[in-house]
PDB file of C-alpha atoms in Angstrom:
ATOM      1  CA  MET A   1      -4.057 -23.920   3.659  1.00 88.00           C
ATOM      2  CA  TRP A   2      -4.720 -20.164   4.315  1.00 94.00           C
ATOM      3  CA  ARG A   3      -8.055 -19.030   3.211  1.00 91.00           C
ATOM      4  CA  THR A   4     -10.148 -15.973   3.819  1.00 92.00           C
ATOM      5  CA  ARG A   5     -12.307 -18.280   6.092  1.00 94.00           C
ATOM      6  CA  ASP A   6      -9.396 -17.764   8.611  1.00 96.00           C
ATOM      7  CA  ILE A   7      -9.982 -14.060   8.484  1.00 98.00           C
ATOM      8  CA  PRO A   8     -11.298 -13.529  12.113  1.00 97.00           C
ATOM      9  CA  LEU A   9     -14.413 -11.592  12.615  1.00 97.00           C
ATOM     10  CA  LEU A  10     -13.471  -8.487  12.916  1.00 98.00           C
ATOM     11  CA  ASN A  11     -16.802  -6.720  13.660  1.00 97.00           C
ATOM     12  CA  GLY A  12     -16.301  -2.780  15.346  1.00 96.00           C
ATOM     13  CA  ALA A  13     -12.993  -2.443  13.280  1.00 98.00           C
ATOM     14  CA  THR A  14     -12.514   0.575  10.671  1.00 98.00           C
ATOM     15  CA  VAL A  15     -10.446  -0.198   7.667  1.00 98.00           C
ATOM     16  CA  LEU A  16      -9.245   1.959   5.197  1.00 98.00           C
ATOM     17  CA  VAL A  17      -8.252   0.273   1.477  1.00 98.00           C
ATOM     18  CA  THR A  18      -6.961   2.415  -1.004  1.00 98.00           C
ATOM     19  CA  GLY A  19      -7.251   1.717  -4.615  1.00 97.00           C
ATOM     20  CA  ALA A  20     -10.330  -0.433  -3.544  1.00 97.00           C
ATOM     21  CA  SER A  21     -12.683   0.286  -6.475  1.00 96.00           C
ATOM     22  CA  ALA A  22     -11.161  -2.682  -8.399  1.00 95.00           C
ATOM     23  CA  GLY A  23      -8.433  -5.774  -8.372  1.00 95.00           C
ATOM     24  CA  ILE A  24      -6.790  -6.949  -5.560  1.00 96.00           C
ATOM     25  CA  GLY A  25      -8.171  -3.394  -3.414  1.00 97.00           C
ATOM     26  CA  LEU A  26     -11.637  -4.465  -4.396  1.00 98.00           C
ATOM     27  CA  GLU A  27     -11.223  -8.458  -3.457  1.00 97.00           C
ATOM     28  CA  THR A  28      -9.591  -7.046  -0.061  1.00 98.00           C
ATOM     29  CA  ALA A  29     -12.347  -4.754   0.710  1.00 98.00           C
ATOM     30  CA  ARG A  30     -14.818  -7.367  -0.220  1.00 98.00           C
ATOM     31  CA  ALA A  31     -13.680  -9.899   2.402  1.00 98.00           C
ATOM     32  CA  LEU A  32     -12.505  -7.732   5.137  1.00 98.00           C
ATOM     33  CA  ALA A  33     -16.184  -6.367   4.682  1.00 98.00           C
ATOM     34  CA  GLY A  34     -17.915  -9.958   4.830  1.00 97.00           C
ATOM     35  CA  ARG A  35     -15.953 -10.946   8.097  1.00 97.00           C
ATOM     36  CA  GLY A  36     -17.777  -7.283  10.047  1.00 98.00           C
ATOM     37  CA  ALA A  37     -15.413  -4.520   9.128  1.00 98.00           C
ATOM     38  CA  HIS A  38     -17.047  -1.306   7.891  1.00 98.00           C
ATOM     39  CA  VAL A  39     -14.388  -0.889   4.788  1.00 98.00           C
ATOM     40  CA  VAL A  40     -13.261   2.670   3.864  1.00 98.00           C
ATOM     41  CA  LEU A  41     -12.639   2.482  -0.016  1.00 98.00           C
ATOM     42  CA  GLY A  42      -9.868   4.795  -0.748  1.00 98.00           C
ATOM     43  CA  VAL A  43     -10.472   5.645  -4.410  1.00 98.00           C
ATOM     44  CA  ARG A  44      -9.632   8.477  -6.930  1.00 97.00           C
ATOM     45  CA  ASP A  45     -12.844   7.857  -9.238  1.00 97.00           C
ATOM     46  CA  ILE A  46     -16.076   8.337  -6.555  1.00 97.00           C
ATOM     47  CA  ALA A  47     -18.664   6.946  -9.162  1.00 97.00           C
ATOM     48  CA  ARG A  48     -16.425   3.861  -9.651  1.00 97.00           C
ATOM     49  CA  GLY A  49     -15.803   3.886  -5.656  1.00 97.00           C
ATOM     50  CA  ALA A  50     -19.829   3.990  -5.193  1.00 97.00           C
ATOM     51  CA  ASP A  51     -20.249   1.524  -7.646  1.00 97.00           C
ATOM     52  CA  ALA A  52     -18.047  -1.099  -5.667  1.00 97.00           C
ATOM     53  CA  ALA A  53     -19.236  -0.430  -2.590  1.00 97.00           C
ATOM     54  CA  ARG A  54     -22.642  -1.986  -3.671  1.00 96.00           C
ATOM     55  CA  VAL A  55     -21.112  -5.414  -4.314  1.00 94.00           C
ATOM     56  CA  LEU A  56     -19.721  -5.361  -0.627  1.00 96.00           C
ATOM     57  CA  THR A  57     -21.672  -6.957   2.212  1.00 93.00           C
ATOM     58  CA  GLY A  58     -21.901  -5.582   5.218  1.00 91.00           C
ATOM     59  CA  THR A  59     -20.964  -1.816   5.757  1.00 96.00           C
ATOM     60  CA  SER A  60     -18.836   1.033   3.908  1.00 98.00           C
ATOM     61  CA  SER A  61     -18.432   3.798   2.954  1.00 98.00           C
ATOM     62  CA  VAL A  62     -16.404   5.951   0.152  1.00 98.00           C
ATOM     63  CA  LEU A  63     -13.110   8.362   0.877  1.00 98.00           C
ATOM     64  CA  SER A  64     -12.137  10.774  -2.116  1.00 98.00           C
ATOM     65  CA  VAL A  65      -7.813  10.367  -2.451  1.00 98.00           C
ATOM     66  CA  ASP A  66      -5.801  10.983  -5.487  1.00 98.00           C
ATOM     67  CA  LEU A  67      -2.311   9.580  -4.432  1.00 98.00           C
ATOM     68  CA  ALA A  68      -1.012  11.795  -7.125  1.00 97.00           C
ATOM     69  CA  SER A  69      -1.808  14.962  -5.148  1.00 98.00           C
ATOM     70  CA  LEU A  70      -0.339  15.561  -1.996  1.00 98.00           C
ATOM     71  CA  ALA A  71      -2.968  18.346  -1.369  1.00 98.00           C
ATOM     72  CA  SER A  72      -5.684  15.361  -1.804  1.00 98.00           C
ATOM     73  CA  VAL A  73      -3.971  12.926   0.387  1.00 98.00           C
ATOM     74  CA  ARG A  74      -4.131  15.841   3.231  1.00 98.00           C
ATOM     75  CA  ARG A  75      -7.768  16.728   2.294  1.00 98.00           C
ATOM     76  CA  ALA A  76      -8.388  12.929   2.779  1.00 98.00           C
ATOM     77  CA  ALA A  77      -6.548  12.172   5.992  1.00 98.00           C
ATOM     78  CA  THR A  78      -8.564  15.556   7.195  1.00 98.00           C
ATOM     79  CA  GLN A  79     -12.053  14.115   6.236  1.00 98.00           C
ATOM     80  CA  PHE A  80     -11.395  10.536   7.460  1.00 98.00           C
ATOM     81  CA  ARG A  81     -10.751  12.231  10.751  1.00 97.00           C
ATOM     82  CA  GLU A  82     -14.143  14.099  10.552  1.00 97.00           C
ATOM     83  CA  ARG A  83     -16.094  10.964   9.797  1.00 98.00           C
ATOM     84  CA  PHE A  84     -14.827   8.435  12.015  1.00 98.00           C
ATOM     85  CA  ASP A  85     -13.397   7.802  15.126  1.00 96.00           C
ATOM     86  CA  ARG A  86     -10.782   4.889  14.517  1.00 96.00           C
ATOM     87  CA  LEU A  87      -9.060   3.164  12.192  1.00 98.00           C
ATOM     88  CA  ASP A  88      -7.759  -0.264  12.693  1.00 98.00           C
ATOM     89  CA  ILE A  89      -6.093  -1.427   9.480  1.00 98.00           C
ATOM     90  CA  LEU A  90      -4.985   0.768   6.717  1.00 98.00           C
ATOM     91  CA  VAL A  91      -3.939  -1.001   3.440  1.00 98.00           C
ATOM     92  CA  ASN A  92      -1.764   0.808   1.308  1.00 98.00           C
ATOM     93  CA  ASN A  93      -2.893  -1.007  -2.206  1.00 98.00           C
ATOM     94  CA  ALA A  94      -3.217   1.551  -4.562  1.00 96.00           C
ATOM     95  CA  GLY A  95      -0.665   2.034  -7.694  1.00 94.00           C
ATOM     96  CA  LEU A  96       0.349   2.491 -10.941  1.00 94.00           C
ATOM     97  CA  TRP A  97       2.051   0.256 -13.393  1.00 88.00           C
ATOM     98  CA  TRP A  98       4.352   0.478 -16.396  1.00 84.00           C
ATOM     99  CA  GLN A  99       3.420   4.290 -17.495  1.00 89.00           C
ATOM    100  CA  PRO A 100       4.915   6.524 -19.572  1.00 89.00           C
ATOM    101  CA  ALA A 101       6.782   9.426 -18.225  1.00 86.00           C
ATOM    102  CA  ARG A 102       5.073  11.633 -15.819  1.00 92.00           C
ATOM    103  CA  ARG A 103       4.816  13.962 -13.062  1.00 95.00           C
ATOM    104  CA  THR A 104       2.212  14.203 -10.487  1.00 96.00           C
ATOM    105  CA  GLU A 105       1.075  17.512  -9.387  1.00 96.00           C
ATOM    106  CA  ASP A 106       3.834  18.115  -7.217  1.00 96.00           C
ATOM    107  CA  GLY A 107       6.353  17.319  -9.550  1.00 96.00           C
ATOM    108  CA  PHE A 108       7.417  13.446  -8.864  1.00 95.00           C
ATOM    109  CA  GLU A 109       7.794  10.649 -11.043  1.00 95.00           C
ATOM    110  CA  SER A 110       4.466   9.313 -11.372  1.00 95.00           C
ATOM    111  CA  GLN A 111       4.722   5.826 -10.151  1.00 95.00           C
ATOM    112  CA  VAL A 112       6.995   6.506  -6.996  1.00 95.00           C
ATOM    113  CA  GLY A 113       4.865   9.269  -6.537  1.00 97.00           C
ATOM    114  CA  VAL A 114       1.809   7.682  -6.571  1.00 97.00           C
ATOM    115  CA  ASN A 115       3.082   4.125  -5.389  1.00 97.00           C
ATOM    116  CA  HIS A 116       5.341   5.462  -2.777  1.00 97.00           C
ATOM    117  CA  LEU A 117       5.095   8.797  -1.304  1.00 98.00           C
ATOM    118  CA  GLY A 118       1.200   9.275  -1.588  1.00 98.00           C
ATOM    119  CA  HIS A 119       1.192   6.111   0.483  1.00 98.00           C
ATOM    120  CA  PHE A 120       3.830   7.545   2.943  1.00 98.00           C
ATOM    121  CA  ALA A 121       1.963  10.735   3.144  1.00 98.00           C
ATOM    122  CA  LEU A 122      -1.290   9.102   4.295  1.00 98.00           C
ATOM    123  CA  THR A 123       0.072   6.891   6.567  1.00 98.00           C
ATOM    124  CA  GLY A 124       1.719   9.558   8.506  1.00 97.00           C
ATOM    125  CA  LEU A 125      -1.356  11.610   8.587  1.00 97.00           C
ATOM    126  CA  LEU A 126      -3.461   8.739  10.190  1.00 97.00           C
ATOM    127  CA  LEU A 127      -0.289   6.871  12.298  1.00 96.00           C
ATOM    128  CA  ASP A 128      -1.704   8.421  15.274  1.00 95.00           C
ATOM    129  CA  MET A 129      -5.240   6.610  14.559  1.00 96.00           C
ATOM    130  CA  LEU A 130      -3.813   3.299  14.301  1.00 97.00           C
ATOM    131  CA  GLU A 131      -1.556   3.710  17.363  1.00 95.00           C
ATOM    132  CA  ARG A 132      -5.157   4.325  19.684  1.00 94.00           C
ATOM    133  CA  SER A 133      -6.338   0.991  18.221  1.00 95.00           C
ATOM    134  CA  PRO A 134      -5.318  -1.924  20.352  1.00 92.00           C
ATOM    135  CA  SER A 135      -4.306  -3.868  16.971  1.00 93.00           C
ATOM    136  CA  GLY A 136      -3.706  -1.195  14.516  1.00 97.00           C
ATOM    137  CA  ARG A 137      -1.780  -2.417  11.370  1.00 98.00           C
ATOM    138  CA  VAL A 138      -0.517  -1.083   8.504  1.00 98.00           C
ATOM    139  CA  VAL A 139      -0.253  -3.231   5.343  1.00 98.00           C
ATOM    140  CA  THR A 140       1.844  -2.157   2.352  1.00 98.00           C
ATOM    141  CA  VAL A 141       1.503  -3.665  -0.916  1.00 98.00           C
ATOM    142  CA  SER A 142       4.111  -4.696  -3.192  1.00 97.00           C
ATOM    143  CA  SER A 143       5.252  -6.640  -6.252  1.00 95.00           C
ATOM    144  CA  LYS A 144       7.463  -9.506  -6.939  1.00 93.00           C
ATOM    145  CA  ALA A 145       8.961  -6.777  -9.492  1.00 93.00           C
ATOM    146  CA  ALA A 146      10.778  -4.964  -6.066  1.00 92.00           C
ATOM    147  CA  SER A 147      13.376  -7.611  -6.281  1.00 93.00           C
ATOM    148  CA  GLY A 148      14.421  -5.925  -9.891  1.00 93.00           C
ATOM    149  CA  GLY A 149      14.315  -2.499  -8.183  1.00 90.00           C
ATOM    150  CA  SER A 150      17.195  -0.240  -7.026  1.00 88.00           C
ATOM    151  CA  VAL A 151      17.530   2.309  -4.955  1.00 80.00           C
ATOM    152  CA  THR A 152      19.615   4.207  -7.535  1.00 80.00           C
ATOM    153  CA  ASP A 153      16.020   4.946  -9.403  1.00 68.00           C
ATOM    154  CA  LEU A 154      14.605   6.535  -6.657  1.00 75.00           C
ATOM    155  CA  ASP A 155      15.081   9.917  -7.157  1.00 78.00           C
ATOM    156  CA  PRO A 156      11.293  11.080  -6.901  1.00 84.00           C
ATOM    157  CA  ARG A 157      11.642  14.104  -9.250  1.00 84.00           C
ATOM    158  CA  SER A 158      14.103  12.853 -11.893  1.00 82.00           C
ATOM    159  CA  LEU A 159      12.660  11.664 -15.506  1.00 85.00           C
ATOM    160  CA  ASP A 160      16.409  11.178 -16.960  1.00 83.00           C
ATOM    161  CA  ARG A 161      16.716   8.105 -18.683  1.00 86.00           C
ATOM    162  CA  TYR A 162      13.152   7.131 -17.650  1.00 89.00           C
ATOM    163  CA  ARG A 163      11.643   3.482 -18.387  1.00 91.00           C
ATOM    164  CA  PRO A 164       8.355   2.410 -17.191  1.00 92.00           C
ATOM    165  CA  THR A 165       9.551  -0.940 -15.794  1.00 93.00           C
ATOM    166  CA  THR A 166      12.765   0.790 -14.119  1.00 92.00           C
ATOM    167  CA  ALA A 167      10.257   2.999 -12.129  1.00 93.00           C
ATOM    168  CA  TYR A 168       7.721   0.699 -11.272  1.00 95.00           C
ATOM    169  CA  ASN A 169      10.318  -1.574 -10.366  1.00 95.00           C
ATOM    170  CA  ALA A 170      11.997   1.105  -7.675  1.00 94.00           C
ATOM    171  CA  SER A 171       8.308   2.167  -6.857  1.00 95.00           C
ATOM    172  CA  LYS A 172       7.769  -1.733  -5.377  1.00 97.00           C
ATOM    173  CA  LEU A 173      11.551  -1.619  -3.437  1.00 97.00           C
ATOM    174  CA  ALA A 174      10.248   1.611  -2.126  1.00 97.00           C
ATOM    175  CA  ASN A 175       7.149   0.116  -0.415  1.00 98.00           C
ATOM    176  CA  LEU A 176       8.865  -2.601   0.977  1.00 98.00           C
ATOM    177  CA  LEU A 177      11.843   0.044   2.340  1.00 98.00           C
ATOM    178  CA  PHE A 178       9.046   1.933   3.831  1.00 98.00           C
ATOM    179  CA  ALA A 179       7.202  -1.185   5.285  1.00 98.00           C
ATOM    180  CA  PHE A 180      10.308  -2.347   7.143  1.00 98.00           C
ATOM    181  CA  GLU A 181      11.671   0.929   8.534  1.00 98.00           C
ATOM    182  CA  LEU A 182       8.418   1.941   9.312  1.00 98.00           C
ATOM    183  CA  GLN A 183       7.838  -1.579  11.864  1.00 98.00           C
ATOM    184  CA  HIS A 184      11.966  -0.495  12.939  1.00 97.00           C
ATOM    185  CA  ARG A 185      10.559   2.746  14.097  1.00 96.00           C
ATOM    186  CA  LEU A 186       7.259   1.874  15.479  1.00 97.00           C
ATOM    187  CA  THR A 187       9.137  -1.318  17.884  1.00 96.00           C
ATOM    188  CA  ASP A 188      11.519   1.791  18.722  1.00 94.00           C
ATOM    189  CA  ALA A 189       8.626   3.510  20.191  1.00 94.00           C
ATOM    190  CA  GLY A 190       7.419   0.987  21.734  1.00 93.00           C
ATOM    191  CA  CYS A 191       3.916   1.345  19.735  1.00 94.00           C
ATOM    192  CA  SER A 192       1.817  -2.016  19.228  1.00 94.00           C
ATOM    193  CA  THR A 193       0.849  -0.969  15.966  1.00 97.00           C
ATOM    194  CA  ILE A 194       2.792  -3.214  13.169  1.00 98.00           C
ATOM    195  CA  SER A 195       3.620  -2.364   9.509  1.00 98.00           C
ATOM    196  CA  LEU A 196       3.798  -5.588   7.190  1.00 98.00           C
ATOM    197  CA  ALA A 197       4.132  -6.061   3.655  1.00 98.00           C
ATOM    198  CA  ALA A 198       2.571  -8.035   1.024  1.00 98.00           C
ATOM    199  CA  HIS A 199       2.838  -8.971  -2.604  1.00 97.00           C
ATOM    200  CA  PRO A 200       0.023 -10.587  -4.767  1.00 96.00           C
ATOM    201  CA  GLY A 201       2.160 -12.736  -7.004  1.00 91.00           C
ATOM    202  CA  GLY A 202       0.811 -12.709 -10.950  1.00 76.00           C
ATOM    203  CA  ALA A 203      -2.600 -11.494 -10.218  1.00 65.00           C
ATOM    204  CA  ARG A 204      -5.218 -10.799 -13.058  1.00 63.00           C
ATOM    205  CA  THR A 205      -5.622  -7.297 -12.709  1.00 63.00           C
ATOM    206  CA  SER A 206      -6.975  -4.535 -14.432  1.00 61.00           C
ATOM    207  CA  LEU A 207      -3.335  -3.159 -14.324  1.00 56.00           C
ATOM    208  CA  PHE A 208      -2.596  -5.136 -17.300  1.00 53.00           C
ATOM    209  CA  ARG A 209      -5.260  -2.732 -19.472  1.00 53.00           C
ATOM    210  CA  ASP A 210      -2.086  -0.108 -20.123  1.00 57.00           C
ATOM    211  CA  ALA A 211       0.348  -3.187 -20.911  1.00 54.00           C
ATOM    212  CA  SER A 212       1.997  -3.630 -24.705  1.00 53.00           C
ATOM    213  CA  PRO A 213      -0.529  -5.551 -27.113  1.00 57.00           C
ATOM    214  CA  GLY A 214       2.319  -8.098 -26.975  1.00 52.00           C
ATOM    215  CA  PHE A 215       2.157  -8.653 -23.160  1.00 47.00           C
ATOM    216  CA  ARG A 216      -1.487  -9.012 -23.398  1.00 48.00           C
ATOM    217  CA  LEU A 217      -1.242 -11.499 -26.021  1.00 45.00           C
ATOM    218  CA  ALA A 218       1.132 -13.644 -23.559  1.00 45.00           C
ATOM    219  CA  ASN A 219      -1.249 -12.959 -20.768  1.00 48.00           C
ATOM    220  CA  ALA A 220      -4.367 -13.972 -22.609  1.00 49.00           C
ATOM    221  CA  THR A 221      -2.675 -17.687 -23.931  1.00 46.00           C
ATOM    222  CA  VAL A 222      -0.122 -18.812 -21.431  1.00 46.00           C
ATOM    223  CA  GLY A 223      -0.460 -16.120 -18.608  1.00 51.00           C
ATOM    224  CA  TRP A 224      -2.293 -18.696 -16.408  1.00 48.00           C
ATOM    225  CA  LEU A 225       0.704 -20.715 -16.027  1.00 52.00           C
ATOM    226  CA  PHE A 226       1.926 -17.895 -13.732  1.00 55.00           C
ATOM    227  CA  THR A 227      -1.104 -15.901 -12.717  1.00 74.00           C
ATOM    228  CA  GLN A 228      -4.516 -16.360 -10.329  1.00 81.00           C
ATOM    229  CA  SER A 229      -7.338 -14.431  -9.888  1.00 84.00           C
ATOM    230  CA  ALA A 230      -7.406 -11.075  -8.073  1.00 86.00           C
ATOM    231  CA  GLY A 231      -9.635 -13.001  -4.851  1.00 92.00           C
ATOM    232  CA  ARG A 232      -6.691 -15.301  -5.205  1.00 94.00           C
ATOM    233  CA  GLY A 233      -4.131 -12.685  -5.384  1.00 94.00           C
ATOM    234  CA  ALA A 234      -5.384 -10.601  -2.555  1.00 96.00           C
ATOM    235  CA  LEU A 235      -4.981 -13.352  -0.209  1.00 97.00           C
ATOM    236  CA  PRO A 236      -1.853 -12.174   0.837  1.00 98.00           C
ATOM    237  CA  VAL A 237      -2.732  -8.853   1.647  1.00 98.00           C
ATOM    238  CA  LEU A 238      -5.837 -10.043   3.887  1.00 98.00           C
ATOM    239  CA  ARG A 239      -3.452 -12.905   5.669  1.00 98.00           C
ATOM    240  CA  ALA A 240      -0.963  -9.715   6.795  1.00 98.00           C
ATOM    241  CA  ALA A 241      -3.736  -7.313   7.565  1.00 98.00           C
ATOM    242  CA  THR A 242      -5.636  -9.955   9.621  1.00 98.00           C
ATOM    243  CA  ASP A 243      -3.604 -13.177  10.867  1.00 98.00           C
ATOM    244  CA  PRO A 244      -3.417 -12.741  14.586  1.00 97.00           C
ATOM    245  CA  HIS A 245      -0.200 -15.008  14.353  1.00 97.00           C
ATOM    246  CA  ALA A 246       1.252 -12.400  12.033  1.00 97.00           C
ATOM    247  CA  SER A 247       4.274 -10.304  13.540  1.00 98.00           C
ATOM    248  CA  GLY A 248       5.191  -6.594  12.236  1.00 98.00           C
ATOM    249  CA  GLY A 249       8.187  -6.478   9.735  1.00 98.00           C
ATOM    250  CA  GLU A 250       6.690  -9.692   8.078  1.00 98.00           C
ATOM    251  CA  TYR A 251       6.221 -10.351   4.256  1.00 98.00           C
ATOM    252  CA  TYR A 252       3.404 -12.500   2.544  1.00 98.00           C
ATOM    253  CA  GLY A 253       3.332 -13.858  -0.844  1.00 97.00           C
ATOM    254  CA  PRO A 254       1.743 -16.650  -2.589  1.00 95.00           C
ATOM    255  CA  GLY A 255       3.743 -20.109  -1.740  1.00 88.00           C
ATOM    256  CA  GLY A 256       3.946 -21.425  -4.721  1.00 85.00           C
ATOM    257  CA  LEU A 257       6.614 -21.985  -7.321  1.00 82.00           C
ATOM    258  CA  GLY A 258       8.357 -18.713  -8.285  1.00 85.00           C
ATOM    259  CA  GLN A 259       5.527 -16.840  -5.710  1.00 80.00           C
ATOM    260  CA  PHE A 260       3.502 -16.510  -8.829  1.00 89.00           C
ATOM    261  CA  LYS A 261       0.745 -18.339  -7.183  1.00 86.00           C
ATOM    262  CA  GLY A 262      -0.727 -20.458  -4.101  1.00 90.00           C
ATOM    263  CA  ALA A 263      -1.584 -20.034  -0.752  1.00 92.00           C
ATOM    264  CA  PRO A 264       0.055 -17.164   1.281  1.00 96.00           C
ATOM    265  CA  LYS A 265       2.634 -17.740   3.301  1.00 97.00           C
ATOM    266  CA  PRO A 266       5.602 -15.597   4.662  1.00 97.00           C
ATOM    267  CA  GLN A 267       8.469 -14.845   2.384  1.00 97.00           C
ATOM    268  CA  ARG A 268      11.910 -13.683   2.344  1.00 97.00           C
ATOM    269  CA  PRO A 269      12.277  -9.729   0.809  1.00 97.00           C
ATOM    270  CA  PRO A 270      14.874  -9.382  -1.324  1.00 96.00           C
ATOM    271  CA  LEU A 271      17.957  -8.393  -0.319  1.00 96.00           C
ATOM    272  CA  SER A 272      17.807  -4.576  -1.257  1.00 96.00           C
ATOM    273  CA  ALA A 273      15.040  -4.140   0.854  1.00 97.00           C
ATOM    274  CA  THR A 274      16.827  -5.060   4.137  1.00 97.00           C
ATOM    275  CA  ASP A 275      19.272  -2.495   3.916  1.00 96.00           C
ATOM    276  CA  ARG A 276      19.081  -0.135   6.713  1.00 97.00           C
ATOM    277  CA  GLY A 277      20.724   2.420   5.429  1.00 96.00           C
ATOM    278  CA  GLN A 278      18.588   2.711   2.328  1.00 95.00           C
ATOM    279  CA  GLN A 279      15.195   2.195   4.506  1.00 97.00           C
ATOM    280  CA  ARG A 280      16.882   5.213   6.405  1.00 96.00           C
ATOM    281  CA  ARG A 281      17.794   7.667   3.187  1.00 95.00           C
ATOM    282  CA  LEU A 282      14.386   7.006   1.181  1.00 96.00           C
ATOM    283  CA  TRP A 283      12.544   7.531   5.072  1.00 96.00           C
ATOM    284  CA  THR A 284      14.453  11.058   4.524  1.00 94.00           C
ATOM    285  CA  VAL A 285      13.480  11.410   1.060  1.00 95.00           C
ATOM    286  CA  SER A 286      10.357  10.580   1.925  1.00 96.00           C
ATOM    287  CA  GLU A 287       9.565  13.085   4.660  1.00 96.00           C
ATOM    288  CA  GLU A 288      11.396  16.304   3.019  1.00 95.00           C
ATOM    289  CA  ALA A 289       9.523  15.122  -0.388  1.00 96.00           C
ATOM    290  CA  THR A 290       6.085  15.038   1.241  1.00 97.00           C
ATOM    291  CA  GLY A 291       6.071  17.654   4.159  1.00 96.00           C
ATOM    292  CA  VAL A 292       4.863  14.446   6.489  1.00 97.00           C
ATOM    293  CA  THR A 293       7.111  13.780   9.344  1.00 93.00           C
ATOM    294  CA  TYR A 294       6.797  10.985  11.413  1.00 88.00           C
ATOM    295  CA  ALA A 295       9.483  11.307  13.764  1.00 60.00           C
ATOM    296  CA  PRO A 296      10.090  11.098  16.601  1.00 59.00           C
ATOM    297  CA  LEU A 297       7.635   8.513  17.133  1.00 69.00           C
ATOM    298  CA  SER A 298       8.220   8.865  20.679  1.00 58.00           C
ATOM    299  CA  GLN A 299       6.179  12.208  20.667  1.00 70.00           C
ATOM    300  CA  PRO A 300       2.477  11.274  21.952  1.00 68.00           C
ATOM    301  CA  PRO A 301       0.622  10.998  18.724  1.00 66.00           C
ATOM    302  CA  ALA A 302      -1.575  14.179  19.102  1.00 67.00           C
ATOM    303  CA  THR A 303       1.869  16.156  19.351  1.00 66.00           C
ATOM    304  CA  ARG A 304       2.842  14.729  15.705  1.00 64.00           C
ATOM    305  CA  GLN A 305      -0.575  15.218  14.386  1.00 67.00           C
ATOM    306  CA  ALA A 306      -0.575  18.720  14.950  1.00 63.00           C
ATOM    307  CA  ALA A 307       2.703  19.106  13.698  1.00 68.00           C
ATOM    308  CA  ASN A 308       1.883  17.625  10.104  1.00 77.00           C
ATOM    309  CA  ALA A 309      -1.042  19.917  10.157  1.00 67.00           C
ATOM    310  CA  ASP A 310      -0.285  22.403   7.462  1.00 56.00           C
ATOM    311  CA  PRO A 311      -3.629  24.439   6.084  1.00 42.00           C
ATOM    312  CA  SER A 312      -1.559  26.073   3.056  1.00 43.00           C
ATOM    313  CA  TRP A 313      -1.935  22.037   1.351  1.00 36.00           C
ATOM    314  CA  ILE A 314      -5.719  21.914   1.966  1.00 32.00           C
ATOM    315  CA  ALA A 315      -7.321  24.067  -1.022  1.00 30.00           C
TER     316      ALA A 315
END
């Protein structure tokens, strides 16, 4: 049974975790810092990030990044480069859940914009730093809800017939399509960096604060049957990020009944997430939407980084 004690020592490693001020992100940051990594907490609210950093052992830093703004994502990537000379693990964790119809700063539907496009851009802007690490990893946090997602609901600018659950499920499917397509491209380019995905099962986090009263009541009464603590929910993410036996393209989730609870184990992703055609189509849409290009990965990292440096995005 895999536990945080199985995380290898990470002395000298630099890790960036988005959405690290609470929930799965904070528990992930706490465990990685406890094993010696310098953890950078990527947060929208700097004050909350500073509060979170104070509860961590080891060393940590706070980085301002609002995934609902591509300009903020670009500033964050620039600031990360200025402050750190290495990146070993990137955990794409931050996310929105069941939001009312609204758009990001760049006009995208908010859940697809934050949960997928913001992380797509951030990963692309920092990928060359991960490639310079001897053990670079990207872990993208998805959800069981990805199995209910549909690529037909992945138009990033459309709010037609909007439903919060449909948009959320689509964004979590996008997380998987991205993670697996990234691994295909890294493998084809001969890169040592690997891309994995994970989901926390039914984890009790602050995401539920936006739920309906009925959902909150159900969670408070019988939710224990299907949920576990944020700390245990973080275990699949931590295993994907640190298990030396993990391989690129793997997907980790709780090993219990229905993948709601339990020790983290490799899981079979939904079939919709393994469709290469859909992976490639989402990739093209994401590059066009964000202005961040990964291809061709066969080019030297510095060349790709320069291609993505667009001063017009930086205020």
